[in-house]
Amino acid sequence: MSAELTPSPVSGGNYLRGVIERELASALGADNVSDDVQDRQDAAADWSWQSKFISYKGLEQPAPDFVVRPGSTAEVERVVQIATDFRIPVIPRGGGTGTQGGTLAPYGGIALDLTRMDAIVDLDEESLVVTVEAGIDGPTLEEHLNERGLTLAHYPGSYHMGASVGGFVAARGSGVVSTKYGKAENQVLQVEAVMPPGRTMTTLRAPSHAAGPDLLQVLVGSEGTLGVITQAALRVDPLPKRREFLSFSFPDIFAGMEAGRLIMTRRLRPATIRLYDEADSVKLQEWVGTPFQGTLMVIMCDGDDELVDYETRAITELAERAGGTAQGSDVGRIWWEGKYEPYAKGKLPQPPLMYGTFDQVARFRDLPEIYRAKKRVIEEEFAEYGARYTAHLSHWYDWGSMLYDRFYVDNPPEDPAEAMTLHDRLWDAGILTGLAHGAVLNDHHGVGIKLGRFMRPQLGEGFDLLRSLKDAWDPDGIMNPGKLGFGPPRAPRL
């Protein structure tokens, strides 16, 4: 009579997992590889409503099989090589502050945590260019630059939550002074990236050239679906000598939009313009303490005295021409000093409240009707749920602005499936309404898994061309699968 066999912990599928884990440990060191349940859950989570709702309900995040923490580009190469050999996904991760489900791992695989790669590689003070590893966070880099009288001038809402330079670039991120200093795609000059099957590419040293199409901007905004950004060279600026604040009230948001249009089409360059509708200005007062309710515009100009004096005079004239009434500098200063308060003190929305931020971008001519149409569709078609709509415009361009608009449902369904369905219906209504009136899908939060289904309606035939690029660069589909609308990898998960 044969003895009863004890199942081996490395038999069948577990055997393959063991092989992969040992290869990863050999490449990175055992301390930098984990299959611990909590580590895997933490690596999957981000700041999207879906992820927060999953945690609130005590459910499991769609998690990777392993979490690895490389310390160099060579180690990232080796991880991508191993992933290619076994045809398993790679999900790059920085600070995990995204809002689009970009770090969720619906197909398992390897979460590639880049936060160990946080070195400042070079500071070229003649050209005002800093080169850093992708895992460095904004405040750490800014402290180093400020000691030399410089700034990256990239201050997103996630600034003190761990947001990394790699995340800035990979999702085309933006900060509160982007109107003057640009978004991440304007500040990045060069990247190094690891692509399947483990090769490293570095884009050209100068971003302005006529040497064919720009590979830099193909990688910028690719959200880890084409490769892993491991280094970035970024333009930096001198710290401004002076900041001056203005604020104006308007009869309605449309008069404020006209003021913003006049300022930008006259090619003035305030560092910040933020225009709040009545509902959002109430929220701003509650969160930050600004002493005003109504349609509010806050402006900040910076630079040398002569420039600031000229811009504040010219902007005041244009704002008043559009119907604005000056509210003094204190409102703007209070906003500036308290801009991170909602993030630091837990005032951000959280489940069970249902919410979503569309942040679509459009030309000036289209913005008023986009606002009207989206407010109407959210508040009328979802009236049975008490849906509310608020908006502000916070990033301005020569040709238009972005609408940072949000829906709220105070008492969503308790059932997780019903809640997720309502959440997606609200997103469908808001996004498709925006697209129908000339908006572009997203300004600076990225696409992730949450907005992937809108990429084909947005791009049309262009989506198939983008997909063909993905297929050529990542033939097994292992790079952050499920994001940007690209769907699953070509191999089953472990």
Coordinates of C-alpha atoms in Angstrom, one line a residue:
M1 CA 0.0 0.0 0.0
S2 CA 1.5 3.3 -1.1
A3 CA 1.9 6.1 1.4
E4 CA -0.3 9.2 1.0
L5 CA 1.6 11.9 -1.0
T6 CA 1.9 15.4 0.5
P7 CA 1.2 18.1 -2.2
S8 CA 4.4 20.0 -3.0
P9 CA 4.3 23.8 -2.7
V10 CA 6.1 24.0 -6.1
S11 CA 4.0 21.5 -8.1
G12 CA 2.0 22.4 -11.2
G13 CA 1.3 26.2 -11.4
N14 CA 3.2 26.8 -8.2
Y15 CA 6.3 25.3 -9.7
L16 CA 6.2 27.9 -12.5
R17 CA 5.7 30.7 -10.0
G18 CA 8.7 29.4 -8.0
V19 CA 10.9 29.4 -11.1
I20 CA 9.9 33.0 -12.0
E21 CA 10.4 34.2 -8.4
R22 CA 13.8 32.6 -8.2
E23 CA 14.9 34.2 -11.4
L24 CA 13.6 37.6 -10.3
A25 CA 15.4 37.2 -6.9
S26 CA 18.6 36.2 -8.7
A27 CA 18.4 39.4 -10.8
L28 CA 17.4 41.9 -8.1
G29 CA 18.1 40.2 -4.8
A30 CA 15.6 38.4 -2.7
D31 CA 14.8 41.5 -0.5
N32 CA 13.6 43.3 -3.7
V33 CA 11.1 40.6 -4.8
S34 CA 7.8 39.8 -3.0
D35 CA 4.7 37.7 -3.4
D36 CA 3.3 38.8 -0.1
V37 CA -0.5 39.3 -0.3
Q38 CA -0.4 42.8 1.3
D39 CA 2.6 43.9 -0.9
R40 CA 0.7 42.8 -4.0
Q41 CA -2.5 44.6 -2.9
D42 CA -0.6 47.8 -2.1
A43 CA 1.2 47.7 -5.5
A44 CA -2.1 47.4 -7.3
A45 CA -3.9 50.2 -5.5
D46 CA -4.1 53.8 -6.7
W47 CA -6.3 56.9 -6.1
S48 CA -9.0 56.0 -8.6
W49 CA -12.5 55.8 -7.3
Q50 CA -12.7 52.1 -8.4
S51 CA -9.6 51.2 -6.3
K52 CA -10.8 53.2 -3.3
F53 CA -14.3 51.7 -3.5
I54 CA -12.8 48.1 -3.7
S55 CA -10.8 48.8 -0.5
Y56 CA -13.9 50.4 1.1
K57 CA -15.9 47.3 0.4
G58 CA -13.2 45.0 1.7
L59 CA -12.6 43.4 -1.7
E60 CA -9.4 42.4 -3.3
Q61 CA -7.7 44.7 -5.8
P62 CA -6.8 43.2 -9.2
A63 CA -3.3 42.5 -8.1
P64 CA 0.0 41.3 -9.6
D65 CA 1.7 38.0 -8.8
F66 CA 5.0 39.6 -7.8
V67 CA 6.2 43.0 -6.7
V68 CA 9.8 43.9 -7.6
R69 CA 11.9 46.9 -6.8
P70 CA 14.8 47.4 -9.2
G71 CA 17.6 49.7 -8.4
S72 CA 19.0 50.4 -11.9
T73 CA 18.1 50.4 -15.6
A74 CA 20.1 47.2 -16.0
E75 CA 17.8 45.5 -13.4
V76 CA 14.7 46.8 -15.2
E77 CA 16.1 45.3 -18.4
R78 CA 16.4 42.0 -16.6
V79 CA 12.9 42.1 -15.3
V80 CA 11.5 42.8 -18.7
Q81 CA 13.6 40.0 -20.2
I82 CA 12.2 37.5 -17.6
A83 CA 8.6 38.8 -18.2
T84 CA 9.2 38.3 -22.0
D85 CA 10.6 34.8 -21.6
F86 CA 7.5 33.7 -19.6
R87 CA 5.1 36.0 -21.4
I88 CA 3.7 37.6 -18.3
P89 CA 2.6 41.2 -17.7
V90 CA 4.8 44.1 -16.4
I91 CA 3.0 46.9 -14.6
P92 CA 5.2 49.9 -14.0
R93 CA 4.5 51.9 -10.8
G94 CA 5.8 55.1 -9.3
G95 CA 4.1 56.8 -6.4
G96 CA 0.7 55.2 -7.1
T97 CA -1.1 58.6 -7.1
G98 CA -2.8 58.1 -10.4
T99 CA -6.6 58.3 -10.7
Q100 CA -7.3 56.1 -13.7
G101 CA -6.6 52.5 -12.5
G102 CA -3.2 52.5 -14.2
T103 CA -1.6 50.3 -11.6
L104 CA -4.4 47.7 -11.3
A105 CA -3.2 44.3 -12.6
P106 CA -6.3 42.5 -14.0
Y107 CA -4.0 40.0 -15.7
G108 CA -1.6 39.5 -12.9
G109 CA 2.1 39.6 -13.6
I110 CA 5.0 41.7 -12.2
A111 CA 4.4 45.1 -10.5
L112 CA 7.6 47.1 -11.2
D113 CA 8.0 49.5 -8.4
L114 CA 10.5 52.2 -9.5
T115 CA 10.8 54.1 -6.3
R116 CA 14.3 52.8 -5.5
M117 CA 15.5 54.5 -8.7
D118 CA 15.5 58.0 -7.2
A119 CA 18.9 59.5 -8.1
I120 CA 19.7 62.9 -9.6
V121 CA 22.0 61.9 -12.4
D122 CA 23.1 65.3 -13.7
L123 CA 22.3 69.0 -13.3
D124 CA 23.3 71.1 -16.3
E125 CA 23.1 74.6 -14.9
E126 CA 24.2 76.2 -18.2
S127 CA 21.4 74.7 -20.2
L128 CA 19.0 74.5 -17.2
V129 CA 18.4 70.8 -17.6
V130 CA 18.2 68.2 -14.9
T131 CA 18.5 64.4 -15.5
V132 CA 16.9 62.1 -12.9
E133 CA 15.9 58.5 -12.4
A134 CA 12.2 58.0 -12.9
G135 CA 11.4 57.1 -9.3
I136 CA 12.4 60.4 -7.7
D137 CA 9.4 62.3 -6.2
G138 CA 8.7 65.9 -6.8
P139 CA 9.5 67.5 -3.4
T140 CA 12.9 65.7 -3.2
L141 CA 13.9 67.0 -6.6
E142 CA 12.5 70.5 -5.9
E143 CA 14.4 70.8 -2.7
H144 CA 17.7 70.0 -4.5
L145 CA 16.9 72.5 -7.3
N146 CA 15.7 75.3 -4.9
E147 CA 19.1 75.1 -3.2
R148 CA 20.6 76.3 -6.5
G149 CA 17.9 78.9 -7.2
L150 CA 16.0 76.7 -9.6
T151 CA 12.6 75.0 -9.9
L152 CA 11.0 72.3 -11.9
A153 CA 7.8 74.2 -11.6
H154 CA 5.6 71.1 -11.7
Y155 CA 3.3 71.1 -8.7
P156 CA 0.4 68.6 -9.2
G157 CA -2.2 68.0 -6.5
S158 CA -0.5 64.7 -5.8
Y159 CA 2.8 66.5 -5.1
H160 CA 3.1 65.5 -1.4
M161 CA 1.5 62.1 -1.9
G162 CA 4.6 60.5 -3.6
A163 CA 4.0 61.3 -7.2
S164 CA 7.2 60.6 -9.2
V165 CA 8.9 62.1 -12.2
G166 CA 8.3 58.9 -14.2
G167 CA 4.6 59.2 -13.4
F168 CA 4.6 62.9 -14.5
V169 CA 5.9 62.0 -17.9
A170 CA 4.2 58.6 -18.5
A171 CA 0.7 60.2 -17.9
R172 CA 1.3 63.7 -19.4
G173 CA 0.8 65.2 -15.9
S174 CA 0.2 68.8 -15.1
G175 CA 0.7 71.1 -12.1
V176 CA -0.8 74.3 -10.8
V177 CA 1.6 76.6 -12.8
S178 CA 1.3 74.8 -16.1
T179 CA -0.2 77.8 -17.8
K180 CA 3.2 79.5 -17.9
Y181 CA 5.6 76.6 -17.4
G182 CA 3.9 73.8 -19.3
K183 CA 2.8 70.3 -18.6
A184 CA 5.2 67.3 -18.3
E185 CA 5.3 66.9 -22.1
N186 CA 6.6 70.4 -22.4
Q187 CA 9.2 70.1 -19.7
V188 CA 10.6 66.7 -20.6
L189 CA 13.5 66.9 -23.1
Q190 CA 14.8 63.3 -23.3
V191 CA 13.9 59.9 -21.8
E192 CA 15.5 56.5 -21.4
A193 CA 13.1 53.6 -21.6
V194 CA 13.3 49.8 -21.4
M195 CA 11.2 48.0 -24.0
P196 CA 10.5 44.3 -24.6
P197 CA 12.4 42.0 -24.8
G198 CA 14.7 44.0 -22.4
R199 CA 16.4 46.6 -24.6
T200 CA 17.0 50.2 -23.6
M201 CA 16.3 53.1 -25.9
T202 CA 17.4 56.7 -25.3
T203 CA 15.7 59.5 -27.3
L204 CA 17.6 62.4 -28.8
R205 CA 19.5 64.8 -26.6
A206 CA 17.6 67.8 -28.0
P207 CA 13.8 67.5 -28.3
S208 CA 13.4 70.1 -31.2
H209 CA 14.8 68.7 -34.4
A210 CA 13.9 67.6 -37.9
A211 CA 15.3 64.1 -37.6
G212 CA 12.1 62.4 -38.4
P213 CA 9.1 61.8 -36.1
D214 CA 9.6 62.4 -32.4
L215 CA 10.0 59.2 -30.5
L216 CA 10.2 61.1 -27.3
Q217 CA 6.5 62.2 -27.5
V218 CA 5.5 58.6 -28.5
L219 CA 6.8 57.4 -25.1
V220 CA 5.4 60.5 -23.2
G221 CA 1.9 59.6 -22.2
S222 CA 2.2 55.9 -23.1
E223 CA 1.5 54.9 -19.4
G224 CA 3.9 52.0 -19.4
T225 CA 2.2 50.3 -22.4
L226 CA 5.2 50.6 -24.7
G227 CA 8.1 50.5 -22.3
V228 CA 9.3 51.5 -18.8
I229 CA 10.6 55.1 -18.5
T230 CA 13.7 54.8 -16.3
Q231 CA 15.3 58.2 -16.7
A232 CA 14.2 61.7 -17.8
A233 CA 15.9 64.9 -18.6
L234 CA 13.7 67.9 -17.7
R235 CA 13.8 71.6 -18.4
V236 CA 14.1 73.6 -15.2
D237 CA 13.6 77.3 -14.6
P238 CA 15.0 80.0 -12.3
L239 CA 13.0 80.5 -9.1
P240 CA 10.8 83.6 -9.7
K241 CA 11.8 86.7 -7.8
R242 CA 8.2 87.7 -7.1
R243 CA 4.7 86.3 -7.1
E244 CA 1.6 88.6 -7.4
F245 CA -2.0 87.5 -6.9
L246 CA -5.2 88.7 -8.5
S247 CA -8.8 87.6 -8.1
F248 CA -12.0 88.5 -9.8
S249 CA -15.7 87.7 -9.5
F250 CA -17.8 87.3 -12.6
P251 CA -21.6 87.2 -13.3
D252 CA -21.3 83.6 -14.5
I253 CA -18.7 81.1 -15.6
F254 CA -19.1 82.1 -19.3
A255 CA -17.9 85.6 -18.6
G256 CA -14.9 84.1 -16.8
M257 CA -14.2 81.9 -19.8
E258 CA -14.1 85.0 -21.9
A259 CA -11.7 86.7 -19.6
G260 CA -9.4 83.7 -19.7
R261 CA -9.7 83.6 -23.5
L262 CA -8.7 87.3 -23.8
I263 CA -5.7 86.8 -21.5
M264 CA -4.4 83.8 -23.4
T265 CA -5.0 85.0 -26.9
R266 CA -3.2 88.2 -26.1
R267 CA -0.3 85.9 -25.3
L268 CA 0.1 87.0 -21.7
R269 CA 1.6 84.4 -19.5
P270 CA 0.3 84.2 -15.9
A271 CA 1.6 81.2 -14.1
T272 CA -1.9 80.3 -12.9
I273 CA -5.4 81.0 -13.9
R274 CA -8.1 79.1 -12.0
L275 CA -11.8 79.8 -12.8
Y276 CA -14.4 78.2 -10.4
D277 CA -18.1 77.9 -11.1
E278 CA -20.4 78.7 -8.2
A279 CA -20.6 75.1 -6.9
D280 CA -16.8 74.7 -7.0
S281 CA -16.1 78.0 -5.3
V282 CA -18.3 76.9 -2.4
K283 CA -16.2 73.7 -2.2
L284 CA -13.0 75.8 -2.4
Q285 CA -14.2 77.9 0.5
E286 CA -14.9 74.8 2.6
W287 CA -11.5 73.2 1.7
V288 CA -9.1 76.1 1.6
G289 CA -10.9 79.0 3.3
T290 CA -11.1 81.5 0.4
P291 CA -13.5 84.3 1.6
F292 CA -15.8 84.2 -1.5
Q293 CA -18.7 82.4 -3.0
G294 CA -19.8 82.8 -6.6
T295 CA -17.9 82.6 -9.9
L296 CA -14.3 83.2 -8.9
M297 CA -11.1 83.6 -10.9
V298 CA -7.7 83.4 -9.2
I299 CA -4.6 84.5 -11.0
M300 CA -0.9 84.4 -10.1
C301 CA 1.9 86.1 -12.1
D302 CA 5.5 85.6 -11.3
G303 CA 9.0 86.7 -12.5
D304 CA 10.9 89.9 -12.4
D305 CA 9.2 93.1 -11.1
E306 CA 8.8 94.7 -14.5
L307 CA 7.2 91.6 -16.0
V308 CA 4.9 91.1 -13.1
D309 CA 3.8 94.8 -13.0
Y310 CA 3.0 94.7 -16.8
E311 CA 1.1 91.4 -16.7
T312 CA -1.0 92.3 -13.6
R313 CA -2.0 95.6 -15.2
A314 CA -2.8 94.1 -18.6
I315 CA -4.7 91.1 -17.0
T316 CA -6.8 93.4 -14.8
E317 CA -7.9 95.4 -17.8
L318 CA -8.9 92.4 -19.8
A319 CA -10.7 90.7 -16.9
E320 CA -12.7 93.9 -16.2
R321 CA -13.5 94.2 -19.9
A322 CA -15.1 90.7 -19.7
G323 CA -17.3 91.7 -16.8
G324 CA -15.0 90.9 -13.9
T325 CA -14.9 92.7 -10.5
A326 CA -11.5 92.8 -8.7
Q327 CA -11.5 91.0 -5.3
G328 CA -8.0 91.9 -4.3
S329 CA -4.9 89.8 -3.8
D330 CA -5.8 88.1 -0.5
V331 CA -8.2 85.6 -2.1
G332 CA -5.4 84.4 -4.5
R333 CA -2.8 84.3 -1.8
I334 CA -5.1 82.2 0.5
W335 CA -5.7 79.8 -2.4
W336 CA -1.9 79.5 -3.1
E337 CA -1.0 78.9 0.5
G338 CA -3.7 76.3 0.9
K339 CA -3.6 74.5 -2.4
Y340 CA -2.4 71.3 -0.8
E341 CA -4.7 71.4 2.2
P342 CA -7.4 69.1 0.7
Y343 CA -4.7 66.4 0.1
A344 CA -2.9 66.9 3.4
K345 CA -6.0 66.9 5.7
G346 CA -8.2 64.2 4.2
K347 CA -10.7 66.6 2.5
L348 CA -10.6 64.7 -0.8
P349 CA -13.8 62.8 -1.6
Q350 CA -13.8 59.2 -0.5
P351 CA -16.2 56.3 -0.8
P352 CA -19.0 55.6 0.0
L353 CA -19.4 58.9 -1.9
M354 CA -19.3 58.3 -5.6
Y355 CA -17.3 60.8 -7.7
G356 CA -15.4 61.1 -10.9
T357 CA -13.2 63.8 -12.5
F358 CA -13.5 64.2 -16.3
D359 CA -10.9 66.9 -17.0
Q360 CA -11.5 67.2 -20.7
V361 CA -9.7 69.8 -22.8
A362 CA -11.1 71.9 -25.7
R363 CA -10.8 75.0 -27.8
F364 CA -12.2 78.3 -26.5
R365 CA -15.0 78.2 -29.0
D366 CA -16.3 74.9 -27.7
L367 CA -15.9 75.3 -23.9
P368 CA -19.2 77.0 -23.1
E369 CA -21.4 74.4 -24.8
I370 CA -19.3 71.5 -23.3
Y371 CA -20.0 72.9 -19.8
R372 CA -23.7 73.4 -20.5
A373 CA -24.2 70.0 -22.1
K374 CA -22.2 68.0 -19.4
K375 CA -23.9 69.8 -16.5
R376 CA -27.3 69.0 -18.1
V377 CA -26.6 65.3 -18.8
I378 CA -25.2 64.6 -15.3
E379 CA -27.8 66.5 -13.3
E380 CA -30.9 65.7 -15.5
E381 CA -30.3 62.1 -16.6
F382 CA -29.1 61.0 -13.2
A383 CA -31.6 63.1 -11.2
E384 CA -33.0 60.0 -9.5
Y385 CA -29.5 59.5 -7.9
G386 CA -29.2 63.2 -6.9
A387 CA -26.1 63.5 -9.1
R388 CA -24.3 66.9 -8.8
Y389 CA -21.9 68.6 -11.2
T390 CA -19.2 71.1 -10.4
A391 CA -16.4 72.5 -12.5
H392 CA -13.3 74.7 -12.6
L393 CA -10.9 75.5 -15.4
S394 CA -7.3 75.2 -14.2
H395 CA -4.9 74.7 -17.1
W396 CA -5.0 77.3 -20.0
Y397 CA -3.4 77.3 -23.4
D398 CA -3.0 79.6 -26.4
W399 CA -6.1 78.0 -28.0
G400 CA -8.3 76.8 -25.1
S401 CA -8.5 75.3 -21.7
M402 CA -9.3 72.2 -19.7
L403 CA -12.6 71.7 -17.9
Y404 CA -11.8 70.0 -14.5
D405 CA -15.4 68.9 -14.0
R406 CA -16.6 66.3 -11.5
F407 CA -19.8 64.4 -10.7
Y408 CA -20.9 63.4 -7.2
V409 CA -23.5 60.9 -6.0
D410 CA -23.9 61.1 -2.2
N411 CA -25.9 57.8 -1.8
P412 CA -24.8 55.3 -4.5
P413 CA -26.1 51.7 -4.5
E414 CA -24.7 49.5 -1.8
D415 CA -24.3 46.5 -4.0
P416 CA -20.7 46.7 -5.6
A417 CA -21.9 45.5 -9.0
E418 CA -24.7 48.1 -9.1
A419 CA -22.4 50.8 -7.9
M420 CA -19.7 50.0 -10.5
T421 CA -22.4 50.0 -13.2
L422 CA -23.7 53.4 -12.2
H423 CA -20.2 54.7 -12.0
D424 CA -19.5 53.6 -15.6
R425 CA -22.8 55.0 -16.8
L426 CA -21.9 58.4 -15.4
W427 CA -18.6 58.3 -17.1
D428 CA -20.2 57.2 -20.4
A429 CA -22.6 60.1 -20.2
G430 CA -20.0 62.8 -19.3
I431 CA -17.2 61.7 -21.6
L432 CA -19.3 61.0 -24.7
T433 CA -21.2 64.3 -24.2
G434 CA -17.8 66.1 -24.1
L435 CA -16.5 64.3 -27.2
A436 CA -19.7 65.1 -29.1
H437 CA -19.2 68.8 -28.5
G438 CA -15.5 69.0 -29.4
A439 CA -13.6 68.0 -26.2
V440 CA -10.6 65.8 -26.1
L441 CA -10.8 62.8 -23.8
N442 CA -8.4 63.8 -21.0
D443 CA -6.0 66.7 -20.2
H444 CA -3.6 65.4 -17.6
H445 CA -4.9 62.5 -15.5
G446 CA -4.2 59.9 -18.3
V447 CA -6.3 57.1 -19.5
G448 CA -5.4 54.0 -17.5
I449 CA -8.0 51.2 -17.5
K450 CA -10.9 53.5 -16.6
L451 CA -11.0 55.5 -19.8
G452 CA -9.6 52.8 -22.2
R453 CA -13.0 52.2 -23.8
F454 CA -13.1 55.8 -25.0
M455 CA -9.9 55.6 -26.9
R456 CA -11.4 54.2 -30.1
P457 CA -14.3 56.7 -30.2
Q458 CA -11.8 59.5 -29.6
L459 CA -9.2 58.5 -32.1
G460 CA -11.2 56.7 -34.8
E461 CA -8.9 55.2 -37.4
G462 CA -6.0 56.6 -35.4
F463 CA -6.6 54.0 -32.7
D464 CA -5.8 51.1 -35.1
L465 CA -2.6 52.9 -36.1
L466 CA -1.7 53.3 -32.4
R467 CA -2.5 49.7 -31.8
S468 CA -0.2 48.7 -34.7
L469 CA 2.6 50.6 -33.0
K470 CA 1.9 48.8 -29.7
D471 CA 1.9 45.4 -31.5
A472 CA 5.3 46.2 -33.1
W473 CA 7.0 47.4 -30.0
D474 CA 5.3 44.9 -27.6
P475 CA 4.3 41.9 -29.7
D476 CA 3.3 39.8 -26.6
G477 CA 1.2 42.6 -25.2
I478 CA 2.9 42.3 -21.8
M479 CA 3.5 46.0 -21.1
N480 CA 0.8 47.2 -18.7
P481 CA -2.0 45.3 -20.5
G482 CA -5.6 46.6 -20.2
K483 CA -4.5 50.3 -20.2
L484 CA -5.1 52.9 -23.0
G485 CA -7.7 50.5 -24.4
F486 CA -5.1 48.0 -25.6
G487 CA -6.8 44.9 -24.0
P488 CA -5.2 41.8 -22.6
P489 CA -1.8 40.2 -23.2
R490 CA -1.4 37.5 -25.7
A491 CA -0.7 34.9 -23.0
P492 CA -2.7 33.8 -20.0
R493 CA -1.7 35.0 -16.6
L494 CA 0.1 32.7 -14.2

